[in-house]
Structure formats: structure tokens, C-alpha cells
Short mmCIF file of C-alpha atoms and ligand atoms in Angstrom, two decimals:
data_model
loop_
_atom_site.label_atom_id
_atom_site.label_comp_id
_atom_site.label_asym_id
_atom_site.label_seq_id
_atom_site.Cartn_x
_atom_site.Cartn_y
_atom_site.Cartn_z
CA UNK A 1 0.95 13.03 22.46
CA UNK A 2 2.40 11.76 19.14
CA UNK A 3 5.31 9.33 19.14
CA UNK A 4 8.60 10.55 17.68
CA UNK A 5 9.56 8.48 14.64
CA UNK A 6 13.12 8.26 13.41
CA UNK A 7 13.64 8.35 9.66
CA UNK A 8 16.81 7.03 8.04
CA UNK A 9 17.41 9.27 5.03
CA UNK A 10 19.33 7.63 2.19
CA UNK A 11 20.65 10.15 -0.33
CA UNK A 12 21.51 8.52 -3.65
CA UNK A 13 24.17 11.08 -4.61
CA UNK A 14 27.68 11.16 -3.13
CA UNK A 15 28.32 14.68 -4.40
CA UNK A 16 29.13 17.28 -1.74
CA UNK A 17 26.86 19.90 -3.32
CA UNK A 18 24.17 17.37 -4.20
CA UNK A 19 20.78 18.90 -4.95
CA UNK A 20 19.19 15.73 -3.60
CA UNK A 21 20.94 16.20 -0.28
CA UNK A 22 19.73 19.79 -0.20
CA UNK A 23 16.19 18.62 -0.92
CA UNK A 24 16.46 16.14 1.95
CA UNK A 25 17.47 18.97 4.30
CA UNK A 26 14.73 21.25 2.98
CA UNK A 27 12.12 18.56 3.57
CA UNK A 28 13.37 17.85 7.09
CA UNK A 29 13.10 21.57 7.88
CA UNK A 30 9.36 21.69 7.10
CA UNK A 31 8.34 18.23 8.32
CA UNK A 32 6.18 17.69 11.41
CA UNK A 33 8.24 17.64 14.60
CA UNK A 34 7.19 14.03 15.21
CA UNK A 35 9.70 12.98 12.54
CA UNK A 36 13.41 12.92 13.36
CA UNK A 37 15.54 12.68 10.20
CA UNK A 38 19.06 11.26 10.13
CA UNK A 39 21.06 10.94 6.92
CA UNK A 40 22.70 7.51 6.82
CA UNK A 41 25.79 7.80 4.65
CA UNK A 42 26.33 5.23 1.90
CA UNK A 43 29.55 6.46 0.24
CA UNK A 44 31.97 4.28 2.20
CA UNK A 45 30.14 0.97 1.89
CA UNK A 46 32.29 -1.62 0.13
CA UNK A 47 30.56 -3.21 -2.86
CA UNK A 48 28.39 -6.08 -1.75
CA UNK A 49 30.23 -9.35 -2.11
CA UNK A 50 28.81 -12.52 -0.60
CA UNK A 51 32.33 -13.85 -0.03
CA UNK A 52 32.87 -11.19 2.65
CA UNK A 53 30.39 -12.64 5.14
CA UNK A 54 28.73 -15.82 6.31
CA UNK A 55 29.89 -18.60 8.63
CA UNK A 56 33.04 -17.55 10.50
CA UNK A 57 33.72 -14.54 8.27
CA UNK A 58 33.29 -11.10 9.87
CA UNK A 59 31.65 -8.72 7.40
CA UNK A 60 33.11 -5.27 6.71
CA UNK A 61 32.53 -2.95 9.68
CA UNK A 62 30.87 -0.37 7.42
CA UNK A 63 28.20 -2.92 6.41
CA UNK A 64 27.47 -3.80 10.04
CA UNK A 65 27.21 -0.15 11.08
CA UNK A 66 24.95 0.67 8.13
CA UNK A 67 22.62 -2.25 8.82
CA UNK A 68 22.42 -1.26 12.49
CA UNK A 69 21.52 2.34 11.64
CA UNK A 70 18.77 1.30 9.24
CA UNK A 71 17.38 -1.31 11.64
CA UNK A 72 17.21 1.32 14.41
CA UNK A 73 15.02 3.62 12.30
CA UNK A 74 11.23 3.51 12.21
CA UNK A 75 11.10 4.52 8.55
CA UNK A 76 13.25 5.25 5.52
CA UNK A 77 13.22 8.15 3.08
CA UNK A 78 15.10 7.74 -0.20
CA UNK A 79 16.10 10.96 -1.98
CA UNK A 80 17.89 10.16 -5.18
CA UNK A 81 19.06 11.41 -8.53
CA UNK A 82 18.61 9.45 -11.72
CA UNK A 83 21.70 8.04 -13.39
CA UNK A 84 21.14 6.88 -16.94
CA UNK A 85 17.43 6.50 -16.31
CA UNK A 86 18.00 4.30 -13.26
CA UNK A 87 19.23 4.24 -9.67
CA UNK A 88 22.83 5.38 -8.94
CA UNK A 89 25.15 2.44 -8.26
CA UNK A 90 25.95 3.68 -4.74
CA UNK A 91 22.29 3.57 -3.80
CA UNK A 92 21.75 0.12 -5.30
CA UNK A 93 24.79 -1.11 -3.40
CA UNK A 94 23.39 0.29 -0.13
CA UNK A 95 20.11 -1.48 -0.80
CA UNK A 96 21.92 -4.75 -1.45
CA UNK A 97 24.12 -4.41 1.65
CA UNK A 98 21.09 -3.66 3.84
CA UNK A 99 19.17 -6.61 2.45
CA UNK A 100 21.64 -9.28 3.57
CA UNK A 101 22.39 -11.74 5.13
CA UNK A 102 19.38 -13.51 3.67
CA UNK A 103 16.49 -13.46 6.14
CA UNK A 104 17.96 -10.57 8.17
CA UNK A 105 17.16 -7.63 5.90
CA UNK A 106 17.38 -4.25 7.61
CA UNK A 107 14.68 -2.89 5.29
CA UNK A 108 11.95 -5.41 5.89
CA UNK A 109 8.55 -3.91 6.74
CA UNK A 110 9.79 -0.34 7.19
CA UNK A 111 7.50 2.33 5.78
CA UNK A 112 9.31 4.44 3.21
CA UNK A 113 9.07 7.23 0.70
CA UNK A 114 10.86 7.95 -2.57
CA UNK A 115 11.79 11.40 -3.80
CA UNK A 116 13.72 11.66 -7.03
CA UNK A 117 15.28 14.79 -8.39
CA UNK A 118 17.35 15.72 -11.39
CA UNK A 119 18.47 18.78 -13.28
CA UNK A 120 16.38 17.53 -16.21
CA UNK A 121 12.67 18.02 -16.79
CA UNK A 122 11.59 14.47 -15.95
CA UNK A 123 12.63 14.71 -12.28
CA UNK A 124 14.26 11.30 -12.06
CA UNK A 125 11.11 9.34 -12.88
CA UNK A 126 13.17 6.37 -14.13
CA UNK A 127 15.23 6.12 -10.94
CA UNK A 128 12.13 6.58 -8.81
CA UNK A 129 10.37 3.62 -10.39
CA UNK A 130 13.39 1.35 -10.68
CA UNK A 131 13.87 1.90 -6.96
CA UNK A 132 10.23 1.02 -6.30
CA UNK A 133 10.80 -2.32 -8.03
CA UNK A 134 13.38 -3.24 -5.37
CA UNK A 135 11.16 -1.95 -2.58
CA UNK A 136 8.42 -4.42 -3.52
CA UNK A 137 10.85 -7.32 -3.08
CA UNK A 138 12.20 -5.80 0.16
CA UNK A 139 8.64 -5.71 1.55
CA UNK A 140 8.69 -1.98 2.30
CA UNK A 141 5.35 -0.18 2.23
CA UNK A 142 5.97 2.82 -0.04
CA UNK A 143 4.04 6.09 0.13
CA UNK A 144 2.18 6.32 -3.19
CA UNK A 145 0.82 9.88 -3.17
CA UNK A 146 2.00 12.48 -3.61
CA UNK A 147 4.60 11.19 -6.09
CA UNK A 148 7.79 13.26 -5.96
CA UNK A 149 9.67 13.90 -9.19
CA UNK A 150 11.53 17.17 -8.77
CA UNK A 151 12.94 18.55 -12.01
CA UNK A 152 15.28 21.48 -12.74
CA UNK A 153 16.94 20.93 -9.35
CA UNK A 154 19.79 23.27 -10.27
CA UNK A 155 17.34 26.19 -10.37
CA UNK A 156 15.82 25.68 -6.91
CA UNK A 157 18.57 26.80 -4.55
CA UNK A 158 20.23 30.10 -3.73
CA UNK A 159 23.94 30.69 -3.19
CA UNK A 160 23.39 29.93 0.54
CA UNK A 161 22.24 26.42 -0.42
CA UNK A 162 18.68 27.16 0.74
CA UNK A 163 15.57 26.43 -1.27
CA UNK A 164 14.34 29.59 -2.96
CA UNK A 165 11.40 28.25 -4.94
CA UNK A 166 8.00 28.66 -3.30
CA UNK A 167 6.22 26.00 -5.32
CA UNK A 168 8.81 23.38 -4.37
CA UNK A 169 8.77 24.49 -0.73
CA UNK A 170 5.02 24.05 -0.46
CA UNK A 171 5.19 20.72 -2.31
CA UNK A 172 7.83 19.46 0.14
CA UNK A 173 5.62 20.48 3.04
CA UNK A 174 2.70 18.57 1.51
CA UNK A 175 4.95 15.55 0.93
CA UNK A 176 6.34 15.67 4.48
CA UNK A 177 2.84 15.78 6.01
CA UNK A 178 1.68 12.82 3.90
CA UNK A 179 4.88 10.93 4.75
CA UNK A 180 4.42 11.56 8.49
CA UNK A 181 0.89 10.15 8.30
CA UNK A 182 2.13 7.17 6.28
CA UNK A 183 4.85 6.41 8.82
CA UNK A 184 2.38 6.68 11.69
CA UNK A 185 0.03 4.22 10.00
CA UNK A 186 2.71 1.71 9.02
CA UNK A 187 5.45 1.91 11.65
CA UNK A 188 5.90 -1.13 13.84
CA UNK A 189 5.36 -0.45 17.54
C1 FMN B 201 26.37 9.30 -14.38
C2 FMN B 201 25.25 10.30 -14.51
C3 FMN B 201 24.10 9.95 -15.17
C4 FMN B 201 23.04 10.86 -15.27
N1 FMN B 201 21.89 10.46 -15.85
C5 FMN B 201 20.79 11.26 -15.79
C6 FMN B 201 19.52 10.78 -16.23
O1 FMN B 201 19.36 9.66 -16.66
N2 FMN B 201 18.46 11.62 -16.14
C7 FMN B 201 18.59 12.91 -15.62
O2 FMN B 201 17.59 13.62 -15.56
N3 FMN B 201 19.78 13.37 -15.21
C8 FMN B 201 20.88 12.59 -15.26
N4 FMN B 201 22.09 13.04 -14.78
C9 FMN B 201 22.20 14.42 -14.31
C10 FMN B 201 21.75 14.57 -12.86
O3 FMN B 201 20.38 14.89 -12.82
C11 FMN B 201 22.56 15.68 -12.16
O4 FMN B 201 23.94 15.37 -12.19
C12 FMN B 201 22.09 15.91 -10.74
O5 FMN B 201 22.70 17.09 -10.25
C13 FMN B 201 22.43 14.72 -9.84
O6 FMN B 201 21.91 14.92 -8.56
P1 FMN B 201 22.76 15.51 -7.35
O7 FMN B 201 22.82 17.00 -7.56
O8 FMN B 201 21.97 15.15 -6.13
O9 FMN B 201 24.13 14.91 -7.38
C14 FMN B 201 23.17 12.15 -14.70
C15 FMN B 201 24.35 12.49 -14.03
C16 FMN B 201 25.37 11.60 -13.93
C17 FMN B 201 26.62 11.99 -13.16
#
């Protein structure tokens, strides 16, 4: 019997009707049942500020809760838009918050995947690869193939918020299967 693996899903957009959030849900719906996806919200995390923790100082409760949620997961899936050819500030802040205090990073060693999506044709390639730069330093094994740059995101969903593009649906299935195998190979324990 396969082990159930929990996946912390980090959505880089804070927008209620975010296409990236919808993509995250669409992927979870077709993924193998061994993966349990939980979106970990990042919108209420105060900006990282080293003055707010260390020694006798109690860090913001939202940071502590976020770190705990990420640490509890077996793997991480980032689903993010591209902002000005890079990673949205909210996502970068979440990465920074999770990476501290020094030596206690919540990210360390967790297998992960990166899906980027935008309404443009390039599918968030810039954000995808800027994010990968941080993931190297955070020591997170990243799924390499298939790469996931999903363009024209505004054309993929119906009025009910459901994916209505067959090509994208079958790509997400392929991605989810590869991600499940990657997590199984790289998860600790
Ligand atoms: C501040 C900002 C910067 C953006 N920069 C880019 C960009 O560099 N490349 C791109 O393809 N789309 C860019 N967009 C458009 C996004 O692809 C679009 O807003 C998309 O819907 C964001 O994803 P979401 O639906 O998950 O919020 C930008 C949007 C915003 C708000």
C-alpha cells in the first residue's frame, strides 16, 4: 500500500479569483490519491523583519503557524503568477519567513514542484526560474520535468471556475503523476 503524502500548496497570487489558485485545485482533482493537498495561505504574513524574532522576542503568530504548516508537510507545490518577470512579493515574503530563523528552515530538504501561470503567452517563465534560484539555496529538490509554464490562463476556465481546456487538463494529470513519483522518491520517512 502506498503512503499518503501531504503537500503544502503555496499559491503566489492573493487574488480571490486567481487563475493560479484554480490551477492548483484542478491539479489536486486529478492527482493520485496518495497525495493530499492543502493550500497554506500566505496573504496575512507580516513582511519578514529580523527585528521581530530572536532571543526573548516572540515572533508574529502568523509566522509561527505558517512555519509549522510547512514543516508538517511531506512536500511543497508552488503555483505562481509572474509579476514583472519575477516572483510576486507575497510569495517571496513567504519563502523568507519559512526560511528563518537561520538553521531552522521549514523548507529544507522537502521535495517540491513549480507551476507558473500567466495570462500572457510565456506562462510565467521568469517567475518560475527566479523561484528556482531560491529553491537551490533552500536545498529543496525540485521536479525538473515536465516543466510547467501555463499561458493564456484567462482562457482556460468556464464561468463555474472549472478547467474547460482538454490539453491543459491532460498536462496537469501528467504533471501530477510525475510530481507524485518525485515526492515518493525524495520524501523523508
Ligand atoms: C503587478 C503585476 C505584474 C504582472 N507582470 C506580469 C509579467 O511579468 N508577465 C506576465 O505574463 N503577466 C504579468 N501580469 C499579469 C498576470 O499574468 C495576471 O494578472 C494573472 O491573472 C495573475 O495570476 P492570478 O490570476 O493567479 O492572480 C502581472 C500582473 C500584475 C498584477
